[in-house]
XYZ file of C-alpha atoms in Angstrom:
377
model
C 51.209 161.964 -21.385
C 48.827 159.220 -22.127
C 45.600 159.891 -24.183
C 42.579 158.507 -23.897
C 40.498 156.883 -26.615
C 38.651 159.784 -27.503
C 42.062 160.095 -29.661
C 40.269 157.759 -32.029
C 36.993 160.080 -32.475
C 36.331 163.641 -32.403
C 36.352 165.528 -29.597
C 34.927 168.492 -30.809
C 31.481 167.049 -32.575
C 29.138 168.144 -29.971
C 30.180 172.455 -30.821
C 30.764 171.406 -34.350
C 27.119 169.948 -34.598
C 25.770 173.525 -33.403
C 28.201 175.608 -35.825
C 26.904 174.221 -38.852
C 25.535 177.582 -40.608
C 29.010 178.680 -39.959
C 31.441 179.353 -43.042
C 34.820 177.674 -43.868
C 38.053 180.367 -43.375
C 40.206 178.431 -45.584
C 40.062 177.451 -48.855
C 40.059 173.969 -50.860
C 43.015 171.467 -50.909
C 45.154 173.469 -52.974
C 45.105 175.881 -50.159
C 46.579 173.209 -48.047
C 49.030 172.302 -51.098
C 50.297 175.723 -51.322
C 50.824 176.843 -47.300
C 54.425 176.521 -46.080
C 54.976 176.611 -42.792
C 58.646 177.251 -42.948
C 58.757 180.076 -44.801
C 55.364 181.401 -42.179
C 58.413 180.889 -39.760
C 60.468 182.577 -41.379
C 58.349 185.823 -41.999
C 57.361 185.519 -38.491
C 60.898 185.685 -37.585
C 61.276 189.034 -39.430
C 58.331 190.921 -36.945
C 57.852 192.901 -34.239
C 57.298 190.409 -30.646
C 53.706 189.639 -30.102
C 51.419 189.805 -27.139
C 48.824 187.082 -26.601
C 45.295 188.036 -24.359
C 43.897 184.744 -23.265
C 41.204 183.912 -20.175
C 43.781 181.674 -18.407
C 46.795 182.266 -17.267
C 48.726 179.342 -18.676
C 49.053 181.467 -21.776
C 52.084 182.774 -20.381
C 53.824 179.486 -20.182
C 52.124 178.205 -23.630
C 54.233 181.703 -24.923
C 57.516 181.043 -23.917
C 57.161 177.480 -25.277
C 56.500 179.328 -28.553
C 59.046 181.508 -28.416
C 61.528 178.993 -27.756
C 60.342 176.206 -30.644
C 59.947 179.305 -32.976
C 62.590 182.107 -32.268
C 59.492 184.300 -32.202
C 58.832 186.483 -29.273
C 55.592 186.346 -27.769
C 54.213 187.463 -24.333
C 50.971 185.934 -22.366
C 48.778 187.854 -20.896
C 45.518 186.888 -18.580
C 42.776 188.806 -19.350
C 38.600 187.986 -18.438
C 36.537 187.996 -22.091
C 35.066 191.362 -21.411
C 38.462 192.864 -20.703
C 40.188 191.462 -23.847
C 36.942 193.066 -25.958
C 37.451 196.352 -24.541
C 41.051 196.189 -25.488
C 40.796 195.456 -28.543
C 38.875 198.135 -29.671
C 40.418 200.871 -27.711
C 43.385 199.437 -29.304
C 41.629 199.622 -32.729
C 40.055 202.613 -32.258
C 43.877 204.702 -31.175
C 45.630 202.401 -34.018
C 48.092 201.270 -31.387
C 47.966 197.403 -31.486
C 49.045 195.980 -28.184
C 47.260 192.697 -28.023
C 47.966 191.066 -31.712
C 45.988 187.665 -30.511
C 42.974 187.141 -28.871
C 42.021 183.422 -26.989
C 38.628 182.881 -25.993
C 36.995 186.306 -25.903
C 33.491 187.058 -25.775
C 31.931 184.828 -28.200
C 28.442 187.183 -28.528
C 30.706 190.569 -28.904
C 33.236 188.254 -31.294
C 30.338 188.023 -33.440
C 28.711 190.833 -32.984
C 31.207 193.304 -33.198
C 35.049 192.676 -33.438
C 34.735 190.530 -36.974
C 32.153 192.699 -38.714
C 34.429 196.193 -38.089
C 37.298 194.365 -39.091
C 38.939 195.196 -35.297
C 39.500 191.304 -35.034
C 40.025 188.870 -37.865
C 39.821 184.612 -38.125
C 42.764 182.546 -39.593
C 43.100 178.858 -39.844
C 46.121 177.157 -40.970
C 45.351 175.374 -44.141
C 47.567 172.458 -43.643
C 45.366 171.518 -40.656
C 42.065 172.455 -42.029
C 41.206 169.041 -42.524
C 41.476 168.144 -38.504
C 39.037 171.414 -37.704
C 35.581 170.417 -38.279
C 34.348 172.498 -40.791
C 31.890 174.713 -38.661
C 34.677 175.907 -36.383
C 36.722 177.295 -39.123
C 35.310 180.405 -39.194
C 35.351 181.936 -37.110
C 38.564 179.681 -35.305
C 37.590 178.032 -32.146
C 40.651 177.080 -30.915
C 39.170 175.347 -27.791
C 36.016 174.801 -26.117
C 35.282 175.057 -22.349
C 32.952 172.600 -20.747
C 30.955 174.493 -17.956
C 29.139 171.693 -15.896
C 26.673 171.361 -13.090
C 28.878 170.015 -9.819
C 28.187 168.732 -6.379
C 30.458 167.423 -3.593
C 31.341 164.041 -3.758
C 32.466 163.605 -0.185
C 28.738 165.124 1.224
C 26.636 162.806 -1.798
C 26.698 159.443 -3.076
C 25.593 160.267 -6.265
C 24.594 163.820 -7.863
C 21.482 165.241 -5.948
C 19.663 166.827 -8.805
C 18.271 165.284 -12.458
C 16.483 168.251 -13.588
C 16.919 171.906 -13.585
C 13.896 172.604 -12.784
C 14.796 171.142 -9.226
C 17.277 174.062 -8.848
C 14.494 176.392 -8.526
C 13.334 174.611 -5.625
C 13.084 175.414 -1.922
C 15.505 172.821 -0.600
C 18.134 174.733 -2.930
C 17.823 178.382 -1.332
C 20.675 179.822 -0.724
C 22.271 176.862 -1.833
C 23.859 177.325 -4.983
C 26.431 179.403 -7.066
C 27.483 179.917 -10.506
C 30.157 182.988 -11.916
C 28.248 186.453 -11.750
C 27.041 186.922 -14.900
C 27.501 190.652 -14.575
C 31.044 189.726 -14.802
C 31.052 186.921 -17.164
C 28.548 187.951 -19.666
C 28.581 184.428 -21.378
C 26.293 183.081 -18.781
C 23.238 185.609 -19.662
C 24.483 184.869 -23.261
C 23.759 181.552 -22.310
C 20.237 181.926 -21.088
C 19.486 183.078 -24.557
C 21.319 179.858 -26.363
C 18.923 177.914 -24.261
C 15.781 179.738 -25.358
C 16.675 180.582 -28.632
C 18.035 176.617 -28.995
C 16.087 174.493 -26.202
C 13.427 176.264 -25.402
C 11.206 173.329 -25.760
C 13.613 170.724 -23.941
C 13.696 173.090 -20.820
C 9.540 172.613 -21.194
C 9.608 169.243 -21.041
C 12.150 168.694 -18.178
C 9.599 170.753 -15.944
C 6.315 168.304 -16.960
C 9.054 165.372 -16.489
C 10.293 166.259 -13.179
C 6.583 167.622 -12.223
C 3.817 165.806 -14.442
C 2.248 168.606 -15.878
C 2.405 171.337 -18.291
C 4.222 174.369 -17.758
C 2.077 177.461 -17.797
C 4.241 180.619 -18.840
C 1.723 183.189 -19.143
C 3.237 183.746 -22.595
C 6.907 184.186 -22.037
C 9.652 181.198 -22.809
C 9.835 178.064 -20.568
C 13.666 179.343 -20.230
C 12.673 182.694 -18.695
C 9.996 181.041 -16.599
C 13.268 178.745 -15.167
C 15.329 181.214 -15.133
C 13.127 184.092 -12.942
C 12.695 180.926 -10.118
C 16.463 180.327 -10.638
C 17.369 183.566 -9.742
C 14.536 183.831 -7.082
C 16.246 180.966 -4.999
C 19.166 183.516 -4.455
C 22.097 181.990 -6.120
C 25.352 183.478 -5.307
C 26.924 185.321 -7.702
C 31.245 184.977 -7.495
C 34.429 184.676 -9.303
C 35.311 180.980 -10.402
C 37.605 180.425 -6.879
C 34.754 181.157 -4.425
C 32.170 178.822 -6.397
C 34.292 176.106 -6.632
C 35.227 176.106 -3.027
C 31.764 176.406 -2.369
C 30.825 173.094 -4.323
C 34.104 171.170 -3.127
C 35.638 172.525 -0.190
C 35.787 169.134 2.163
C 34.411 168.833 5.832
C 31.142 170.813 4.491
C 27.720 170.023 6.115
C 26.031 171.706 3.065
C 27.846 172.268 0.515
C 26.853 174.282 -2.575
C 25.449 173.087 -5.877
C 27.525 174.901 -8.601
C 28.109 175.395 -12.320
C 31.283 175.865 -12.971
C 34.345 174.948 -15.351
C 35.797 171.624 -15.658
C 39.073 173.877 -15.579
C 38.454 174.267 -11.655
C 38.763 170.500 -11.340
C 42.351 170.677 -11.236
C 41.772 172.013 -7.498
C 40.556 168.093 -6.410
C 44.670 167.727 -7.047
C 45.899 170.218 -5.909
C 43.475 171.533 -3.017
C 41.654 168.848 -1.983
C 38.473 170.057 -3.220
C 35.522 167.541 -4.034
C 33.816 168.641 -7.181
C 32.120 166.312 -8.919
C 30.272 166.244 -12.360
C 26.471 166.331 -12.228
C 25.813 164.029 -15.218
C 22.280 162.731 -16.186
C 20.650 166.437 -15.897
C 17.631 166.745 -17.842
C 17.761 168.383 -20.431
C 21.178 168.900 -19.992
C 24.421 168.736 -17.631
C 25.641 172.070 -18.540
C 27.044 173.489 -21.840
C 30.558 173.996 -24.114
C 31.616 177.222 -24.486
C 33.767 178.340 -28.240
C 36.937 180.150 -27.490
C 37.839 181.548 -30.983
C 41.456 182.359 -31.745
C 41.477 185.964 -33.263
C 43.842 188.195 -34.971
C 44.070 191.931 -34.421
C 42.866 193.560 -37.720
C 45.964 196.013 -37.585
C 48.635 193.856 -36.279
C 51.933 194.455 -37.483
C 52.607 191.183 -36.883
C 50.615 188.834 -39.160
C 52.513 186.213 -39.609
C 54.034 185.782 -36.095
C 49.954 186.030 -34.552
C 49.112 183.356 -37.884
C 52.104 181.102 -36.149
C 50.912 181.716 -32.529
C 47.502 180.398 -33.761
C 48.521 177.394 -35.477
C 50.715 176.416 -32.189
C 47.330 176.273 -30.379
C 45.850 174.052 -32.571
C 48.442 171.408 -31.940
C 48.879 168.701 -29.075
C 51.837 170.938 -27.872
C 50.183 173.816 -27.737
C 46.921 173.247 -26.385
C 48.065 170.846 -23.689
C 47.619 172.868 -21.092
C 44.166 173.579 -21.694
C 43.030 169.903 -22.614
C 44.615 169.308 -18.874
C 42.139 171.181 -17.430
C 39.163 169.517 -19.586
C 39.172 171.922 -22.486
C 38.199 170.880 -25.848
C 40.993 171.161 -29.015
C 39.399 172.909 -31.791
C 41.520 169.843 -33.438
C 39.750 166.329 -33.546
C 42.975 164.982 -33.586
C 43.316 165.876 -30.201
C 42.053 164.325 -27.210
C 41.880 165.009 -23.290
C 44.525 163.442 -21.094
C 43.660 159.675 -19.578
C 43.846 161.669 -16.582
C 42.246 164.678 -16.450
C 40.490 165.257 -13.567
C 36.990 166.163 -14.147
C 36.268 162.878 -16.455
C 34.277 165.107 -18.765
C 35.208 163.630 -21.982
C 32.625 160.802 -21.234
C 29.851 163.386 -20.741
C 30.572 165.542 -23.688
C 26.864 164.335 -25.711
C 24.794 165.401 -22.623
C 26.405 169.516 -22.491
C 24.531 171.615 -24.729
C 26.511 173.840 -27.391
C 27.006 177.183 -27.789
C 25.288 177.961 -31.679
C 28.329 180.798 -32.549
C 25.658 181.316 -35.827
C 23.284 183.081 -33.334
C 25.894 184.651 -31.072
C 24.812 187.994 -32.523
C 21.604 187.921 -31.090
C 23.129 186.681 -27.982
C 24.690 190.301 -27.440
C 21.326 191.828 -28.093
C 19.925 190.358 -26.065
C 22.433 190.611 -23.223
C 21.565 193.240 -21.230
C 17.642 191.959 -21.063
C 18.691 188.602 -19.927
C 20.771 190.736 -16.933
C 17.780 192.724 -16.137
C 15.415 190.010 -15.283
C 18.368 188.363 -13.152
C 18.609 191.444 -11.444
C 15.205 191.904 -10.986
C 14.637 188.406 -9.801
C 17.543 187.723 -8.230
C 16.854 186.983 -4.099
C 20.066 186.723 -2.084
């Protein structure tokens, strides 16, 4: 498959520039020096099979691959962030390890939870430490998933909205649709980001788009937006329904979404006319980490170690970086032809800070509340 010249620079910079209070996993260039991957293989070999949780369901391809290049069995399974959380401490908790690798769980809960009591742990593979920027190394982010403001391209010429603020406008009632953040916790997670992060840029979009000051009464410009956001009644659905609700053809008003670039695969395959929303002050949507973790009591270290390191080459991350998704690896770019075209708006999506992620699950349930409270359908 052809790459495109984002080979030649890193794709990653954009979370890496967010991640910098973040610590390095691995150690100096004698770490590099001494790892040997055969004899990981090897030891791998000699393990129980692994099972791999991931949020897409490619992971179950992207194991048998593994399996066959390795000899070391290893199962995909598709499970939602909050589902692969809850797993893995149940499975913690009963010390019966069923999941021994995690893909792209819930980055706040990650953080908050599952690395401090030990229930997950972070590896990354020495030899390609120097590929990783150093603020994803610990903990791993194996990939990063653009989530991106999206019209229909068959209904308008050119994205109808510049500015968020617009989104809490009357012409958008009823109008637009993003994943239920009940669901997916990462989008109340974030809300906070943007106020703990860009607080002052979502400020500024409103006196750009509006030519005056924003008066809060004391709270955060980003709860001000986001209390009119949810009072223009998005709706609230699983990744499908959104995306046909931004792209579905033949539509006379068609939805404006947020969604993942990962859905653009459906203008292939379905039809659909989702485009990207670029230009959005003060931004076009945001990357979000998925960290590759390690059960704490996996009886198979070295096999989940191997699985790891598989993702965080061409070969095994391929099918994500078809759909859009960001290699950990700045080695690695997106396909010529991936569909969504993202990798030229990668500067203008805002990144998640993993450093603050913490306070992201705090803060969690309070950003749900004042959707729920606000929230018009």
């Amino acid at each position: 498959m052809k790459r495109s010249a984002l080979r030649d620079r890193p794709l990653a910079w954009a979370v890496a520039g967010s991640l910098a209070a973040m610590t390095l996993t691995c150690g100096p260039a004698k770490a590099e020096e001494a790892f040997n991957l055969d004899a990981l293989i090897e030891a791998a070999k000699k393990e129980p099979p692994i099972t791999v949780y991931a949020v897409t369901g490619k992971i179950v391809d992207t194991a048998k691959e593994f399996s066959e290049k390795y000899g070391v069995e290893a199962t995909g399974k598709k499970v939602n962030e909050a589902t692969q959380v809850e797993l893995m401490i149940r499975e913690h908790q009963a010390g019966n390890i069923l999941g021994d690798v995690s893909v792209a769980t819930d980055v706040a809960s990650a953080i908050g939870q599952l690395l401090p009591e030990g229930i997950a742990t972070s590896w990354t593979p020495p030899d390609l430490a120097k590929d990783i920027p150093e603020a994803q190394r610990n903990p791993l982010v194996v990939v990063s998933d653009p989530h991106v403001f999206t019209y229909n391209t068959e209904k308008y010429d050119k994205c109808p909205v510049t500015n968020i603020w617009q989104l809490t406008e009357p012409q958008w009632r009823g109008k637009l649709a993003m994943l239920d953040l009940f669901d997916k916790p990462l989008y109340a997670d974030w809300f906070n980001q943007i106020e703990t992060h860009r607080d002052a840029d979502v400020a500024r979009a409103y006196q750009s788009l509006y030519g005056k000051k924003l008066e809060t009464n004391g709270e955060s410009a980003t709860a001000a937006w986001v209390k009119a956001f949810a009072e223009n009644g998005p709706l609230l659905a699983d990744s499908t329904t959104v995306a046909n609700a931004a792209g579905a053809p033949g539509q006379a008003e068609p939805f404006f979404v947020i969604t993942s670039t990962a859905k653009y695969r459906d203008n292939l395959t379905k039809g659909l006319k989702l485009g990207i929303c670029a230009g959005v002050e003060p931004f076009s949507g945001f990357l979000y980490p998925g960290f590759g973790l390690i059960a704490g009591q996996t009886k198979s270290p070295n096999a989940a170690k191997l699985f790891v390191r598989y993702l965080m080459t061409e070969e095994g991350i391929a099918p994500q970086t078809e759909d859009g998704k960001i290699s950990g690896n700045s080695t690695i770019g997106l396909p010529a032809d991936e569909p969504s075209g993202v990798a030229k708006y990668l500067d203008q999506l805002m990144a998640f800070d993993a450093a603050t992620a913490g306070d992201d699950l705090d803060k969690r349930e309070a950003w749900q509340d004042l959707w729920r409270i606000n929230h018009r359908k």
